[in-house]
PDB file of C-alpha atoms in Angstrom:
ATOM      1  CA  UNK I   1       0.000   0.000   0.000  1.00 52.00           C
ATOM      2  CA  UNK I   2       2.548   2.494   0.796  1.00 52.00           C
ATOM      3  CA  UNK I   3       4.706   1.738  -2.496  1.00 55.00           C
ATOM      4  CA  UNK I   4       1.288   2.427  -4.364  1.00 53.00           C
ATOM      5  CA  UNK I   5       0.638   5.906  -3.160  1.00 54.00           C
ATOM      6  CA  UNK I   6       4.724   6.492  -3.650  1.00 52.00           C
ATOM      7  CA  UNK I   7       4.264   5.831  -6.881  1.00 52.00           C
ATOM      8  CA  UNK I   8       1.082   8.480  -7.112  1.00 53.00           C
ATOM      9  CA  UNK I   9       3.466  11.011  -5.325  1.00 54.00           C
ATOM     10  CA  UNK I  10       6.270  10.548  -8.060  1.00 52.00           C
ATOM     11  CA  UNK I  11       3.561  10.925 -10.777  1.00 53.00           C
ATOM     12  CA  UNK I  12       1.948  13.941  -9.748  1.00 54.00           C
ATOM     13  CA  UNK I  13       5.511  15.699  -9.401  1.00 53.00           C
ATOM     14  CA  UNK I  14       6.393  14.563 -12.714  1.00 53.00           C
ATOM     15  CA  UNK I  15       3.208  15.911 -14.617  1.00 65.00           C
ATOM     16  CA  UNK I  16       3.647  19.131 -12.459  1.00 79.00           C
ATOM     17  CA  UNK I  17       6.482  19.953 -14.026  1.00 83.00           C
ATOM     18  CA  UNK I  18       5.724  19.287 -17.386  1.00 85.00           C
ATOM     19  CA  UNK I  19       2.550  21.161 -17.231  1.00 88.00           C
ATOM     20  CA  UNK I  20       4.377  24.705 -16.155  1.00 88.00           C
ATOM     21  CA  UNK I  21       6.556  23.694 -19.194  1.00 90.00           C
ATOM     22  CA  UNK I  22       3.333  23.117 -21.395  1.00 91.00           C
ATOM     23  CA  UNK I  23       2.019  26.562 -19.882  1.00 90.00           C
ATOM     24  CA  UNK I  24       4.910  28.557 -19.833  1.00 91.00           C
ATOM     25  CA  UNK I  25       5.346  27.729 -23.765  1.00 93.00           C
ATOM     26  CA  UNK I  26       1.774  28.423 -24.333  1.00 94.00           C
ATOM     27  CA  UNK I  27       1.968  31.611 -22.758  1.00 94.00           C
ATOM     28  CA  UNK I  28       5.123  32.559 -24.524  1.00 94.00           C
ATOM     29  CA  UNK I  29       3.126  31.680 -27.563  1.00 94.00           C
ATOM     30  CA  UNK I  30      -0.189  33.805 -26.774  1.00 95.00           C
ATOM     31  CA  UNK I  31       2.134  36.857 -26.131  1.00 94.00           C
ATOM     32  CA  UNK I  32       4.163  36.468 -29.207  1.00 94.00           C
ATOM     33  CA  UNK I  33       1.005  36.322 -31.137  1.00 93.00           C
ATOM     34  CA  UNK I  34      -0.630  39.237 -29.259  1.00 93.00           C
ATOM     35  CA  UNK I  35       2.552  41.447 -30.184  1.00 90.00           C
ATOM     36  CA  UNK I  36       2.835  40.479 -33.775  1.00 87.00           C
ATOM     37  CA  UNK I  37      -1.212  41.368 -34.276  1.00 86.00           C
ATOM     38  CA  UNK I  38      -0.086  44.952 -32.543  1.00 84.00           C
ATOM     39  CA  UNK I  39       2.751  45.402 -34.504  1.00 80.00           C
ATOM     40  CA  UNK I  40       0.497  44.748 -37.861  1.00 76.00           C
ATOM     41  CA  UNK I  41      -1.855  47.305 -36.799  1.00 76.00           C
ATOM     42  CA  UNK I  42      -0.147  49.628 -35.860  1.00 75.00           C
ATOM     43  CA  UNK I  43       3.086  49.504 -38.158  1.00 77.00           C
ATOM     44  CA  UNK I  44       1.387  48.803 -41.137  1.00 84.00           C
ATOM     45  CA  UNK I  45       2.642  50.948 -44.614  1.00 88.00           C
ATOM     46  CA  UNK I  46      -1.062  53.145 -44.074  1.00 91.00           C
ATOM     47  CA  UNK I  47      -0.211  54.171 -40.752  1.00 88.00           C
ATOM     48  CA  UNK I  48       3.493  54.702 -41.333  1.00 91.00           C
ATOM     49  CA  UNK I  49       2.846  57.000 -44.585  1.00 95.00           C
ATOM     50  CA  UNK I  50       0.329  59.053 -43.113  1.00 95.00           C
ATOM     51  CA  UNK I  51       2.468  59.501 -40.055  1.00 94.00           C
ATOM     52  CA  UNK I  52       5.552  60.367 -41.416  1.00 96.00           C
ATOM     53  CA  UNK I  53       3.291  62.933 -43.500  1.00 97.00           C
ATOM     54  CA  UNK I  54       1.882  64.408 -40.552  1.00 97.00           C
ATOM     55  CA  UNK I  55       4.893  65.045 -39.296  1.00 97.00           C
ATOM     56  CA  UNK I  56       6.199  66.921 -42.180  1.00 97.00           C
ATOM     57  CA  UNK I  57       3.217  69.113 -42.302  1.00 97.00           C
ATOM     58  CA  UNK I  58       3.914  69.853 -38.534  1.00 97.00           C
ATOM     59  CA  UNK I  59       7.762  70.443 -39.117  1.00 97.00           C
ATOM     60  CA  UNK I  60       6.905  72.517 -42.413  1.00 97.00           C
ATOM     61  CA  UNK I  61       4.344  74.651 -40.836  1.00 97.00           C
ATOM     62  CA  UNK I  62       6.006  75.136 -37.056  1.00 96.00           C
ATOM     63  CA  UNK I  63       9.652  75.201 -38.143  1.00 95.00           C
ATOM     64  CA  UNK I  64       9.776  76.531 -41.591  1.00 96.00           C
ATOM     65  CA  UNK I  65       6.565  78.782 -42.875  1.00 95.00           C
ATOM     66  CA  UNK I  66       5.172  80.623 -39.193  1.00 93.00           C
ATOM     67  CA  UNK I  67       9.176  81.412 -39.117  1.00 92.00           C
ATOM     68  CA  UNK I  68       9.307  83.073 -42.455  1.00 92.00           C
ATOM     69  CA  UNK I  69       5.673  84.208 -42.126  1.00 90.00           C
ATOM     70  CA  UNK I  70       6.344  86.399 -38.706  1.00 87.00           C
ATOM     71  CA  UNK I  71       9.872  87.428 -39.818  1.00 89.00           C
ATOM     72  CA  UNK I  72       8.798  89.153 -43.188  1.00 89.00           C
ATOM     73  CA  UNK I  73       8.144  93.032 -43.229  1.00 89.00           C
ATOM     74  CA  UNK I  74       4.303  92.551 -44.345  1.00 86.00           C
ATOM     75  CA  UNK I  75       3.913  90.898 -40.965  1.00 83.00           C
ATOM     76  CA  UNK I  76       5.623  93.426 -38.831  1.00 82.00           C
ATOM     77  CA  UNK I  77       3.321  95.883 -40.534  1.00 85.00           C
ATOM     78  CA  UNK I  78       0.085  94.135 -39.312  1.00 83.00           C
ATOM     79  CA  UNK I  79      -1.761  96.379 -36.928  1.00 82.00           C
ATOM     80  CA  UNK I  80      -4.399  93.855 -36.095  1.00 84.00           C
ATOM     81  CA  UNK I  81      -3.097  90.285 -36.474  1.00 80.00           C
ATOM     82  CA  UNK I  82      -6.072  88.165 -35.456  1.00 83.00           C
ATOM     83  CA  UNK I  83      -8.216  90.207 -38.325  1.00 83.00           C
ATOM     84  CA  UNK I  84      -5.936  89.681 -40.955  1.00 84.00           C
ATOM     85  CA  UNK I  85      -5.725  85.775 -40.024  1.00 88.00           C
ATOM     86  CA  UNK I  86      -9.073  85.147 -39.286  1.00 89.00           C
ATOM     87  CA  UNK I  87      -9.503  84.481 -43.326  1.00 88.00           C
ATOM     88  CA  UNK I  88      -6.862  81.839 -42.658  1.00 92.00           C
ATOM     89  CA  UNK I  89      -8.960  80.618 -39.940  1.00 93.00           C
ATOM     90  CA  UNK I  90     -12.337  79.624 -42.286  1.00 92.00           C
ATOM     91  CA  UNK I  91     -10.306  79.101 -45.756  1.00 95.00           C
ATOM     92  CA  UNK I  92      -7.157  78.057 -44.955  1.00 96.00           C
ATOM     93  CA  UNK I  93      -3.691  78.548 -46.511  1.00 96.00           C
ATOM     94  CA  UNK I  94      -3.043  77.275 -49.714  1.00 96.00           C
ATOM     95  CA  UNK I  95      -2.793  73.548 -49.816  1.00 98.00           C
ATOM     96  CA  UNK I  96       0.956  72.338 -49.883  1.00 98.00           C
ATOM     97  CA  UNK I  97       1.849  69.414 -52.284  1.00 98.00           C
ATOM     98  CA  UNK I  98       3.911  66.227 -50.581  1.00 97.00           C
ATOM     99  CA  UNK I  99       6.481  67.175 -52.763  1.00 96.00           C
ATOM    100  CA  UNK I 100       6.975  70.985 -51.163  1.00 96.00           C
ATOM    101  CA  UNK I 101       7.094  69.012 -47.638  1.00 97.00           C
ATOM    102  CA  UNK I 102       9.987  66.681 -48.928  1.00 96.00           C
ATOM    103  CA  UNK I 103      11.628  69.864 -51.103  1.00 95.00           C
ATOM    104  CA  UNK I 104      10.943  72.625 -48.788  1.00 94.00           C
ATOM    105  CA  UNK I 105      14.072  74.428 -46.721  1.00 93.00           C
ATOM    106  CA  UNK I 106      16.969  72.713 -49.130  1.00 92.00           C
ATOM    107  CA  UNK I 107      15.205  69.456 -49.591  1.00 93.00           C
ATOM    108  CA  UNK I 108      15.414  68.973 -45.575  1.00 91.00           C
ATOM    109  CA  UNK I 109      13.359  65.654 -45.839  1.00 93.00           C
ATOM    110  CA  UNK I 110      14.290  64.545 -49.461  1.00 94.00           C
ATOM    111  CA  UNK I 111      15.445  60.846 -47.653  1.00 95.00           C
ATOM    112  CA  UNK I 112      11.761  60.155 -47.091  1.00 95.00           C
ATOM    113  CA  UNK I 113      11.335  60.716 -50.616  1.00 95.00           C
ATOM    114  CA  UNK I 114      11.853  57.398 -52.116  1.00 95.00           C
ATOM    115  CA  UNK I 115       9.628  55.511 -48.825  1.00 95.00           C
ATOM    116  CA  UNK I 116       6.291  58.164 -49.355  1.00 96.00           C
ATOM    117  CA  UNK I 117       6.279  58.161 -53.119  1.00 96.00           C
ATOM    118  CA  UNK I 118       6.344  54.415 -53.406  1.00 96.00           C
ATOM    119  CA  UNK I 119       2.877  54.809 -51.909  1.00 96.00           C
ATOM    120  CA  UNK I 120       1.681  58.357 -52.312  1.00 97.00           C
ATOM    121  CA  UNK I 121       1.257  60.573 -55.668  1.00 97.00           C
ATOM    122  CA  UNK I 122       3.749  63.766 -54.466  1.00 96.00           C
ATOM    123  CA  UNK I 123       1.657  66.281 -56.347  1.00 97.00           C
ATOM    124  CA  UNK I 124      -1.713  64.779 -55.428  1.00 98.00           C
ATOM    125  CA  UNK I 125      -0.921  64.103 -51.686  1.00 98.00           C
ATOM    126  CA  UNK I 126      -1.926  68.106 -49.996  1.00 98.00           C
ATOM    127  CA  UNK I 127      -2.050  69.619 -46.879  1.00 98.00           C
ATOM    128  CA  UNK I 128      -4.232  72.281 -46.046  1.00 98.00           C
ATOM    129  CA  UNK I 129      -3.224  74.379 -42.641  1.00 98.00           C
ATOM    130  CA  UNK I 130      -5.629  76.616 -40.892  1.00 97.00           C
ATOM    131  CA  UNK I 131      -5.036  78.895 -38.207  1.00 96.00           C
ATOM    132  CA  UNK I 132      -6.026  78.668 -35.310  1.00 95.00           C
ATOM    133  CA  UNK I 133      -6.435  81.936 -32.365  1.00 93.00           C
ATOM    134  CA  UNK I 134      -4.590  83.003 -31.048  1.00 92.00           C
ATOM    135  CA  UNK I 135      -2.086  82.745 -34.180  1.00 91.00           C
ATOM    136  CA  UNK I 136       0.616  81.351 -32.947  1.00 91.00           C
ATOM    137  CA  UNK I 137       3.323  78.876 -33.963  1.00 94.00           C
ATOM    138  CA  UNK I 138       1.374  75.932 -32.503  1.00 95.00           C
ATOM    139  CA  UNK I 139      -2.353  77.295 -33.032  1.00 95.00           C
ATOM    140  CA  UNK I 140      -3.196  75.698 -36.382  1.00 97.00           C
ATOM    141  CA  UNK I 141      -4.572  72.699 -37.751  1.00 97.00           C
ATOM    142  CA  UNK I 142      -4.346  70.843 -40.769  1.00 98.00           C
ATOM    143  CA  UNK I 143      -6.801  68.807 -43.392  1.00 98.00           C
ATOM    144  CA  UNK I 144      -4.592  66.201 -45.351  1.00 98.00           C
ATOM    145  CA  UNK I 145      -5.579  64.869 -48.716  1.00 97.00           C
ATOM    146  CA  UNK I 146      -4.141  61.640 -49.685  1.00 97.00           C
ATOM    147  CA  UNK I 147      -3.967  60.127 -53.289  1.00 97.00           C
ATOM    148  CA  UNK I 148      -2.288  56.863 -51.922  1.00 96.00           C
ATOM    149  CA  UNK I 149      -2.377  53.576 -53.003  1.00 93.00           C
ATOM    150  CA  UNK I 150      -1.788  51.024 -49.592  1.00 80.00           C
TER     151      UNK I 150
END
């Protein structure tokens, strides 16, 4: 009787650790699969493009064209800024073609030429900025047109 329940004993630790094996690869599994499924929706060529552009527009806009904008003469001779901008507000600035964001500045961002025109039409891809009160370098938003094939 006692070598039977022994023999129960020595089973029951054997299976125990097998089964945290069997788990532990399972898990590793699940949370491999989890983080690939994240990676593909967030990483995807869609999400990357339209990123990237974003980002231009942002640079372009914060870095490049408010900077010329407040440092030219016609600016300093604005008496009342948020009148004069408040067309800019309801119309917008002229849309800006992919290919001024990757030329603009001595073709600052040409490198990201080759990666956004594989998917993206350069002259068909726009950005539209509006300003935003109180006309600052950060008060603006933008509407992005894509002609992108993903």
């Amino acid at each position: 009787m006692v070598k039977s329940k022994n023999k129960r004993r020595n089973r029951k630790n054997l299976t125990n650790p097998t089964q945290k094996i069997i788990l532990g690869v399972i898990a590793a599994a699940s949370l491999v699969v989890v983080i690939g499924i994240i990676i593909a929706l967030f990483f995807n060529n869609e999400n990357m493009v339209k990123s990237k552009i974003s980002a231009l527009a942002n640079d372009y806009y914060e870095n490049y064209f408010y900077k010329n904008l407040t440092s030219s003469e016609k600016f300093k001779k604005i008496k009342d800024l948020d009148a004069a901008m408040e067309k800019y507000h309801t119309n917008g600035l002229s849309p800006v073609t992919l290919r001024n964001l990757l030329l603009y500045d001595d073709q600052k961002n040409i490198e990201f030429s080759d990666y956004l025109t594989k998917y993206c039409d350069e002259n068909a891809t726009t950005v539209k900025f509006y300003m935003d009160p109180p006309y600052n370098q950060k008060s603006y938003h933008t509407e992005i047109t894509y002609a992108c094939n993903f």
